[in-house]
mmCIF file of C-alpha atoms in Angstrom:
data_model
loop_
_atom_site.group_PDB
_atom_site.id
_atom_site.type_symbol
_atom_site.label_atom_id
_atom_site.label_comp_id
_atom_site.label_asym_id
_atom_site.label_seq_id
_atom_site.Cartn_x
_atom_site.Cartn_y
_atom_site.Cartn_z
ATOM 1 C CA MET A 9 3.922 19.704 -0.525
ATOM 2 C CA ALA A 10 2.731 16.097 -0.890
ATOM 3 C CA GLU A 11 -0.572 15.621 -2.652
ATOM 4 C CA LYS A 12 -3.512 14.529 -0.334
ATOM 5 C CA TYR A 13 -5.591 11.567 -1.396
ATOM 6 C CA SER A 14 -9.144 10.589 -0.268
ATOM 7 C CA VAL A 15 -11.349 7.544 -0.113
ATOM 8 C CA SER A 16 -15.080 7.386 0.274
ATOM 9 C CA LEU A 17 -16.882 6.170 3.434
ATOM 10 C CA GLU A 18 -18.863 3.866 1.182
ATOM 11 C CA LYS A 19 -15.746 2.061 0.261
ATOM 12 C CA LEU A 20 -14.549 1.828 3.836
ATOM 13 C CA ALA A 21 -17.874 0.540 5.098
ATOM 14 C CA LYS A 22 -18.016 -2.124 2.318
ATOM 15 C CA GLU A 23 -14.472 -3.245 2.969
ATOM 16 C CA LEU A 24 -14.992 -3.572 6.754
ATOM 17 C CA GLY A 25 -18.526 -4.896 6.518
ATOM 18 C CA LEU A 26 -19.904 -2.037 8.619
ATOM 19 C CA LYS A 27 -23.700 -1.676 9.225
ATOM 20 C CA THR A 28 -25.024 1.845 8.660
ATOM 21 C CA VAL A 29 -26.900 3.129 11.670
ATOM 22 C CA TYR A 30 -27.345 6.613 10.379
ATOM 23 C CA THR A 31 -26.040 8.695 7.477
ATOM 24 C CA PRO A 32 -27.009 12.187 6.418
ATOM 25 C CA LYS A 33 -26.307 11.629 2.786
ATOM 26 C CA ASP A 34 -24.896 9.195 0.148
ATOM 27 C CA LEU A 35 -21.765 7.645 1.659
ATOM 28 C CA SER A 36 -20.055 7.759 -1.669
ATOM 29 C CA LYS A 37 -19.999 11.577 -1.370
ATOM 30 C CA ILE A 38 -18.393 11.587 2.084
ATOM 31 C CA MET A 39 -14.594 11.469 1.684
ATOM 32 C CA ILE A 40 -11.891 10.557 4.251
ATOM 33 C CA THR A 41 -8.490 12.207 3.980
ATOM 34 C CA ASN A 42 -6.738 11.241 7.226
ATOM 35 C CA ASN A 43 -5.279 7.658 7.641
ATOM 36 C CA ASP A 44 -5.432 7.769 11.394
ATOM 37 C CA ILE A 45 -8.257 7.012 13.844
ATOM 38 C CA ASN A 46 -9.105 8.059 17.417
ATOM 39 C CA ARG A 47 -10.829 6.638 20.477
ATOM 40 C CA PRO A 48 -12.481 9.749 22.050
ATOM 41 C CA GLY A 49 -12.054 8.666 25.712
ATOM 42 C CA LEU A 50 -10.216 11.875 26.629
ATOM 43 C CA GLN A 51 -12.601 13.991 24.683
ATOM 44 C CA LEU A 52 -15.586 12.529 26.530
ATOM 45 C CA THR A 53 -14.047 13.810 29.779
ATOM 46 C CA GLY A 54 -13.579 17.278 28.303
ATOM 47 C CA PHE A 55 -10.016 17.335 26.983
ATOM 48 C CA TYR A 56 -10.039 18.623 23.425
ATOM 49 C CA ALA A 57 -6.439 19.823 23.094
ATOM 50 C CA TYR A 58 -4.841 18.313 19.939
ATOM 51 C CA PHE A 59 -8.105 16.762 18.877
ATOM 52 C CA ASN A 60 -7.854 16.193 15.133
ATOM 53 C CA THR A 61 -11.343 16.598 13.601
ATOM 54 C CA GLU A 62 -10.309 14.754 10.339
ATOM 55 C CA LYS A 63 -10.012 11.414 12.178
ATOM 56 C CA ILE A 64 -12.716 8.722 12.283
ATOM 57 C CA GLN A 65 -13.832 8.121 15.875
ATOM 58 C CA ILE A 66 -14.296 4.628 17.296
ATOM 59 C CA CYS A 67 -16.292 3.818 20.467
ATOM 60 C CA GLY A 68 -16.121 0.476 22.225
ATOM 61 C CA ASN A 69 -16.750 -1.032 25.727
ATOM 62 C CA THR A 70 -14.753 1.643 27.582
ATOM 63 C CA GLU A 71 -16.466 4.639 25.936
ATOM 64 C CA PHE A 72 -19.918 3.109 26.386
ATOM 65 C CA ALA A 73 -19.362 2.194 30.035
ATOM 66 C CA TYR A 74 -18.308 5.782 30.739
ATOM 67 C CA LEU A 75 -21.290 7.221 28.963
ATOM 68 C CA LYS A 76 -23.664 4.788 30.658
ATOM 69 C CA GLY A 77 -22.480 6.066 34.076
ATOM 70 C CA LEU A 78 -23.549 9.608 33.288
ATOM 71 C CA ASP A 79 -27.053 10.984 33.899
ATOM 72 C CA ASP A 80 -29.126 11.776 30.835
ATOM 73 C CA ASP A 81 -28.428 15.589 30.894
ATOM 74 C CA GLU A 82 -24.643 15.145 31.342
ATOM 75 C CA ARG A 83 -24.558 12.479 28.601
ATOM 76 C CA LYS A 84 -26.416 14.843 26.219
ATOM 77 C CA ARG A 85 -23.932 17.635 27.012
ATOM 78 C CA VAL A 86 -20.906 15.438 26.532
ATOM 79 C CA LEU A 87 -22.093 13.995 23.258
ATOM 80 C CA ASP A 88 -23.334 17.301 21.876
ATOM 81 C CA THR A 89 -19.889 18.690 22.521
ATOM 82 C CA LEU A 90 -18.043 15.771 20.879
ATOM 83 C CA PHE A 91 -20.280 15.789 17.749
ATOM 84 C CA SER A 92 -19.989 19.543 17.409
ATOM 85 C CA TYR A 93 -16.434 19.091 16.140
ATOM 86 C CA LYS A 94 -17.893 17.469 13.049
ATOM 87 C CA PHE A 95 -15.494 14.533 12.516
ATOM 88 C CA PRO A 96 -16.049 12.328 9.464
ATOM 89 C CA ALA A 97 -17.735 9.341 11.040
ATOM 90 C CA LEU A 98 -18.277 7.268 14.253
ATOM 91 C CA ILE A 99 -17.841 3.538 14.379
ATOM 92 C CA ILE A 100 -19.493 1.621 17.251
ATOM 93 C CA THR A 101 -17.944 -1.783 18.020
ATOM 94 C CA LYS A 102 -19.162 -4.893 19.838
ATOM 95 C CA ASP A 103 -22.769 -4.219 18.432
ATOM 96 C CA HIS A 104 -23.483 -1.607 21.174
ATOM 97 C CA GLU A 105 -26.787 0.071 20.885
ATOM 98 C CA PRO A 106 -26.195 3.840 20.317
ATOM 99 C CA PHE A 107 -27.627 6.173 22.939
ATOM 100 C CA PRO A 108 -30.553 8.287 21.867
ATOM 101 C CA GLU A 109 -28.508 11.355 22.704
ATOM 102 C CA MET A 110 -25.880 10.019 20.343
ATOM 103 C CA LEU A 111 -28.226 9.633 17.412
ATOM 104 C CA ASP A 112 -29.654 13.143 18.060
ATOM 105 C CA ALA A 113 -26.229 14.694 18.028
ATOM 106 C CA ALA A 114 -25.290 12.793 14.877
ATOM 107 C CA LYS A 115 -28.418 14.079 13.090
ATOM 108 C CA LEU A 116 -27.856 17.598 14.345
ATOM 109 C CA ASN A 117 -24.245 17.681 12.956
ATOM 110 C CA SER A 118 -24.751 15.449 9.974
ATOM 111 C CA ILE A 119 -22.245 12.783 11.091
ATOM 112 C CA PRO A 120 -22.606 9.171 9.939
ATOM 113 C CA ILE A 121 -22.694 6.279 12.435
ATOM 114 C CA PHE A 122 -21.703 2.706 11.756
ATOM 115 C CA SER A 123 -21.962 -0.409 13.790
ATOM 116 C CA THR A 124 -19.981 -3.643 13.896
ATOM 117 C CA ALA A 125 -19.866 -6.836 15.991
ATOM 118 C CA LEU A 126 -16.050 -6.940 15.916
ATOM 119 C CA ASP A 127 -13.811 -6.094 18.854
ATOM 120 C CA THR A 128 -12.414 -2.554 18.959
ATOM 121 C CA SER A 129 -8.854 -3.661 18.460
ATOM 122 C CA ALA A 130 -9.768 -5.603 15.329
ATOM 123 C CA VAL A 131 -11.730 -2.733 13.873
ATOM 124 C CA MET A 132 -8.862 -0.298 14.536
ATOM 125 C CA ALA A 133 -6.318 -2.580 12.860
ATOM 126 C CA GLN A 134 -8.469 -3.210 9.740
ATOM 127 C CA THR A 135 -9.368 0.502 9.522
ATOM 128 C CA ILE A 136 -5.810 1.708 9.748
ATOM 129 C CA ALA A 137 -4.580 -0.905 7.232
ATOM 130 C CA PHE A 138 -7.336 0.085 4.733
ATOM 131 C CA LEU A 139 -6.687 3.778 5.139
ATOM 132 C CA ASN A 140 -2.897 3.388 4.895
ATOM 133 C CA LEU A 141 -3.274 1.662 1.555
ATOM 134 C CA ASN A 142 -5.967 3.914 0.071
ATOM 135 C CA LEU A 143 -4.529 7.203 1.266
ATOM 136 C CA ALA A 144 -0.881 6.324 0.640
ATOM 137 C CA GLN A 145 1.479 8.685 -1.169
ATOM 138 C CA ARG A 146 1.829 7.385 -4.718
ATOM 139 C CA ILE A 147 3.333 7.764 -8.168
ATOM 140 C CA THR A 148 2.954 6.042 -11.469
ATOM 141 C CA ARG A 149 6.027 4.969 -13.401
ATOM 142 C CA HIS A 150 6.639 3.306 -16.762
ATOM 143 C CA GLY A 151 7.630 -0.315 -16.277
ATOM 144 C CA VAL A 152 6.458 -3.858 -15.525
ATOM 145 C CA LEU A 153 5.746 -5.412 -12.116
ATOM 146 C CA ILE A 154 5.760 -9.085 -11.835
ATOM 147 C CA GLU A 155 5.894 -11.554 -8.901
ATOM 148 C CA ILE A 156 8.760 -14.041 -9.139
ATOM 149 C CA TYR A 157 9.071 -16.700 -6.476
ATOM 150 C CA GLY A 158 7.173 -14.477 -4.074
ATOM 151 C CA GLU A 159 9.377 -11.486 -4.765
ATOM 152 C CA GLY A 160 7.915 -8.354 -6.307
ATOM 153 C CA VAL A 161 10.219 -7.405 -9.230
ATOM 154 C CA LEU A 162 9.790 -3.977 -10.855
ATOM 155 C CA ILE A 163 11.320 -4.058 -14.351
ATOM 156 C CA VAL A 164 12.253 -0.569 -15.790
ATOM 157 C CA GLY A 165 14.089 0.557 -18.820
ATOM 158 C CA GLU A 166 13.819 2.390 -22.119
ATOM 159 C CA SER A 167 10.842 1.691 -24.369
ATOM 160 C CA GLY A 168 11.496 -1.283 -26.675
ATOM 161 C CA VAL A 169 14.213 -2.841 -24.481
ATOM 162 C CA GLY A 170 12.183 -5.981 -23.913
ATOM 163 C CA LYS A 171 10.315 -5.511 -20.623
ATOM 164 C CA SER A 172 6.974 -6.800 -21.822
ATOM 165 C CA GLU A 173 8.525 -9.756 -23.715
ATOM 166 C CA THR A 174 10.424 -10.772 -20.581
ATOM 167 C CA ALA A 175 7.194 -10.548 -18.534
ATOM 168 C CA ILE A 176 5.351 -12.796 -20.948
ATOM 169 C CA GLU A 177 8.143 -15.423 -20.791
ATOM 170 C CA LEU A 178 8.070 -15.216 -16.984
ATOM 171 C CA VAL A 179 4.293 -15.680 -16.916
ATOM 172 C CA LYS A 180 4.651 -18.769 -19.127
ATOM 173 C CA ARG A 181 7.108 -20.123 -16.589
ATOM 174 C CA GLY A 182 4.564 -19.799 -13.806
ATOM 175 C CA HIS A 183 5.073 -16.365 -12.319
ATOM 176 C CA ARG A 184 2.378 -13.681 -11.929
ATOM 177 C CA LEU A 185 1.895 -10.389 -13.730
ATOM 178 C CA VAL A 186 0.813 -7.459 -11.685
ATOM 179 C CA ALA A 187 1.190 -4.453 -14.081
ATOM 180 C CA ASP A 188 2.551 -3.786 -17.555
ATOM 181 C CA ASP A 189 3.435 -0.363 -18.991
ATOM 182 C CA ALA A 190 2.174 1.742 -16.054
ATOM 183 C CA VAL A 191 2.834 0.752 -12.506
ATOM 184 C CA GLU A 192 1.081 2.635 -9.707
ATOM 185 C CA ILE A 193 3.376 2.607 -6.679
ATOM 186 C CA LYS A 194 2.055 3.403 -3.138
ATOM 187 C CA LYS A 195 4.140 4.004 -0.011
ATOM 188 C CA VAL A 196 1.990 2.014 2.529
ATOM 189 C CA SER A 197 4.590 2.475 5.319
ATOM 190 C CA ALA A 198 7.952 4.069 6.055
ATOM 191 C CA ILE A 199 9.713 0.982 4.560
ATOM 192 C CA SER A 200 7.230 -0.622 2.247
ATOM 193 C CA LEU A 201 6.029 0.028 -1.290
ATOM 194 C CA VAL A 202 3.171 -1.695 -3.004
ATOM 195 C CA GLY A 203 2.591 -1.709 -6.798
ATOM 196 C CA SER A 204 -0.564 -2.290 -8.806
ATOM 197 C CA SER A 205 -1.982 -1.588 -12.214
ATOM 198 C CA PRO A 206 -4.444 1.202 -13.156
ATOM 199 C CA ASP A 207 -7.910 -0.367 -13.520
ATOM 200 C CA ASN A 208 -8.352 0.439 -17.169
ATOM 201 C CA ILE A 209 -5.206 -1.388 -18.353
ATOM 202 C CA ARG A 210 -5.069 -4.212 -15.715
ATOM 203 C CA HIS A 211 -3.849 -7.556 -17.175
ATOM 204 C CA PHE A 212 -3.142 -6.163 -20.643
ATOM 205 C CA ILE A 213 0.326 -6.449 -22.225
ATOM 206 C CA GLU A 214 1.573 -4.767 -25.385
ATOM 207 C CA LEU A 215 3.817 -6.898 -27.526
ATOM 208 C CA ARG A 216 5.361 -5.240 -30.622
ATOM 209 C CA GLY A 217 4.428 -7.045 -33.755
ATOM 210 C CA ILE A 218 1.458 -8.735 -32.083
ATOM 211 C CA GLY A 219 -0.415 -5.977 -30.367
ATOM 212 C CA ILE A 220 -2.402 -5.998 -27.126
ATOM 213 C CA VAL A 221 -2.997 -9.330 -25.307
ATOM 214 C CA ASN A 222 -4.860 -10.063 -22.089
ATOM 215 C CA ALA A 223 -2.604 -12.156 -19.812
ATOM 216 C CA ARG A 224 -5.543 -13.278 -17.637
ATOM 217 C CA ARG A 225 -7.515 -14.620 -20.567
ATOM 218 C CA LEU A 226 -4.491 -16.204 -22.302
ATOM 219 C CA PHE A 227 -2.859 -17.855 -19.251
ATOM 220 C CA GLY A 228 -5.670 -18.023 -16.688
ATOM 221 C CA MET A 229 -6.349 -16.401 -13.315
ATOM 222 C CA GLY A 230 -3.239 -17.976 -11.785
ATOM 223 C CA ALA A 231 -1.034 -15.886 -14.101
ATOM 224 C CA VAL A 232 -2.042 -12.488 -12.674
ATOM 225 C CA LYS A 233 -2.176 -10.739 -9.379
ATOM 226 C CA MET A 234 -3.740 -7.477 -8.214
ATOM 227 C CA THR A 235 -0.998 -6.014 -6.054
ATOM 228 C CA GLU A 236 2.475 -6.900 -4.844
ATOM 229 C CA LYS A 237 5.152 -5.482 -2.643
ATOM 230 C CA ILE A 238 8.176 -4.176 -4.557
ATOM 231 C CA ASP A 239 11.253 -6.020 -3.288
ATOM 232 C CA LEU A 240 13.685 -5.430 -6.209
ATOM 233 C CA VAL A 241 14.100 -2.989 -9.087
ATOM 234 C CA VAL A 242 15.651 -4.389 -12.236
ATOM 235 C CA LYS A 243 16.826 -1.912 -14.900
ATOM 236 C CA LEU A 244 17.160 -3.343 -18.383
ATOM 237 C CA GLU A 245 19.512 -1.483 -20.787
ATOM 238 C CA PRO A 246 21.154 -2.222 -24.114
ATOM 239 C CA TRP A 247 24.591 -3.833 -23.688
ATOM 240 C CA ASP A 248 27.263 -1.185 -23.731
ATOM 241 C CA PRO A 249 30.634 -2.727 -24.569
ATOM 242 C CA ASP A 250 32.471 0.261 -23.045
ATOM 243 C CA ARG A 251 30.773 -0.131 -19.643
ATOM 244 C CA VAL A 252 32.100 -2.333 -16.910
ATOM 245 C CA TYR A 253 29.194 -4.365 -15.391
ATOM 246 C CA ASP A 254 29.119 -5.786 -11.902
ATOM 247 C CA ARG A 255 30.236 -9.362 -12.031
ATOM 248 C CA MET A 256 30.573 -10.165 -8.326
ATOM 249 C CA GLY A 257 27.568 -8.537 -6.715
ATOM 250 C CA VAL A 258 29.714 -7.059 -3.934
ATOM 251 C CA ASP A 259 28.353 -3.558 -4.148
ATOM 252 C CA SER A 260 24.788 -2.987 -2.858
ATOM 253 C CA GLU A 261 22.891 -0.656 -5.195
ATOM 254 C CA TYR A 262 19.524 0.937 -4.286
ATOM 255 C CA THR A 263 16.869 2.887 -6.051
ATOM 256 C CA ASN A 264 15.020 5.510 -4.061
ATOM 257 C CA ILE A 265 11.328 5.538 -4.612
ATOM 258 C CA LEU A 266 9.152 7.901 -2.559
ATOM 259 C CA GLY A 267 11.870 8.001 0.103
ATOM 260 C CA VAL A 268 12.148 4.220 0.349
ATOM 261 C CA ASN A 269 15.511 2.517 -0.739
ATOM 262 C CA VAL A 270 14.745 -0.599 -2.764
ATOM 263 C CA PRO A 271 17.525 -3.130 -3.833
ATOM 264 C CA SER A 272 18.401 -2.478 -7.443
ATOM 265 C CA ILE A 273 20.377 -4.169 -10.199
ATOM 266 C CA THR A 274 21.199 -3.326 -13.769
ATOM 267 C CA ILE A 275 21.067 -6.116 -16.377
ATOM 268 C CA PRO A 276 22.487 -5.468 -19.897
ATOM 269 C CA VAL A 277 20.421 -6.834 -22.758
ATOM 270 C CA LYS A 278 21.873 -8.401 -25.916
ATOM 271 C CA PRO A 279 20.914 -11.278 -28.250
ATOM 272 C CA GLY A 280 21.376 -14.740 -26.629
ATOM 273 C CA ARG A 281 20.684 -13.698 -23.081
ATOM 274 C CA ASN A 282 17.776 -15.407 -21.428
ATOM 275 C CA LEU A 283 16.292 -12.513 -19.445
ATOM 276 C CA ALA A 284 13.563 -14.608 -17.870
ATOM 277 C CA VAL A 285 16.052 -16.970 -16.275
ATOM 278 C CA ILE A 286 18.258 -14.177 -15.290
ATOM 279 C CA LEU A 287 15.372 -12.440 -13.473
ATOM 280 C CA GLU A 288 14.413 -15.694 -11.778
ATOM 281 C CA VAL A 289 17.927 -15.935 -10.353
ATOM 282 C CA ALA A 290 17.952 -12.319 -9.428
ATOM 283 C CA ALA A 291 14.723 -12.729 -7.490
ATOM 284 C CA MET A 292 16.014 -15.812 -5.602
ATOM 285 C CA ASN A 293 19.390 -14.171 -4.894
ATOM 286 C CA ASN A 294 17.590 -11.113 -3.516
ATOM 287 C CA ARG A 295 15.557 -13.288 -1.200
ATOM 288 C CA GLN A 296 18.684 -15.022 0.011
ATOM 289 C CA LYS A 297 20.277 -11.679 0.748
ATOM 290 C CA LYS A 298 17.280 -10.681 2.809
ATOM 291 C CA MET A 299 17.692 -13.884 4.706
ATOM 292 C CA GLY A 300 21.264 -13.032 5.515
ATOM 293 C CA TYR A 301 23.216 -15.055 2.852
ATOM 294 C CA ASN A 302 25.487 -13.386 0.248
ATOM 295 C CA ALA A 303 27.176 -15.614 -2.222
ATOM 296 C CA ALA A 304 29.851 -13.041 -3.126
ATOM 297 C CA GLN A 305 30.768 -12.636 0.498
ATOM 298 C CA GLU A 306 31.082 -16.389 1.049
ATOM 299 C CA LEU A 307 33.277 -16.670 -2.053
ATOM 300 C CA LEU A 308 35.618 -13.940 -0.976
ATOM 301 C CA SER A 309 35.759 -15.451 2.491
ATOM 302 C CA ASN A 310 36.724 -18.782 0.934
ATOM 303 C CA LEU A 311 39.469 -16.993 -0.992
ATOM 304 C CA GLY A 312 40.700 -15.294 2.192
ATOM 305 C CA LEU A 313 39.683 -11.806 1.072
ATOM 306 C CA GLU A 314 37.683 -9.294 2.966
ATOM 307 C CA MET A 315 34.527 -7.948 1.414
ATOM 308 C CA GLU A 316 34.153 -4.183 1.559
ATOM 309 C CA GLY A 317 30.590 -3.799 0.469
ATOM 310 C CA SER A 318 29.469 -0.269 -0.460
ATOM 311 C CA GLU A 319 25.920 0.989 -0.856
ATOM 312 C CA THR A 320 24.949 2.982 -3.940
ATOM 313 C CA VAL A 321 21.647 4.785 -4.141
ATOM 314 C CA SER A 322 20.298 5.474 -7.593
ATOM 315 C CA ASN A 323 17.986 8.426 -7.342
ATOM 316 C CA TRP A 324 15.590 7.276 -10.034
ATOM 317 C CA VAL A 325 12.681 8.682 -8.007
ATOM 318 C CA ASP A 326 13.357 10.926 -4.986
ATOM 319 C CA PHE A 327 10.428 12.410 -3.245
#
């Protein structure tokens, strides 16, 4: 069973710029575990089948227009019923003034209420994006994540193969470091992975023979980045003279991480190879493939040969 993650209401309110109308306790102690939200229009009419009490509720023009049309007693009954389900919080959009009955029900059931001037659709989009990122399924893997020409490249391999040294060279060439040694990978959608560094080691790189260096202080703020989508996995391994390495790039290889297949390549390491340049070319080539151009396919076509590309999935991580 997948581990469930949580995020505090305090962090959500700060990120979205919400104004606190009422809170029963410190917002940092109220945790959200569901990455979906709900507009309780059906619930206000009395339909509570499939009502998920773990979802944040959002009320906008439609809900307030409906409640305004009810008499005081009916409005109190409707709101008391809704708040009795003890959902995590209510967000009021368009700066609507909460009804007195709404505040009474919130206080009775200890449910926070927030307010914002934003449109309901904008609040919903921002809330879902924030929750998807902070509640995403995640793993931490040994490696280096770096942005190269806008492509997020995850470099993996055995300890001592040269991952950090390659990252330093890439940073010197103008690319941006996201994480070294430990990469926290989050599945933010069915097809997207985002990588970042744990807070306590962010921007630090270990170089054998030198020690620990801070990339941000050495190379400036332009040399680092907080997060990056993972577009390509590059596995570095010592050169094996008995192994036949791919020289055409005809076969498509993938690494499965958290159920998402990410394009993957294996690069053999030996003295004399400029790994930084090779990774730059790999990143640009990966972007070209995403845009529909494959150099190997064009070459084979020019030679009058048909390309029979196959897809290989490397189950490095399979959850």
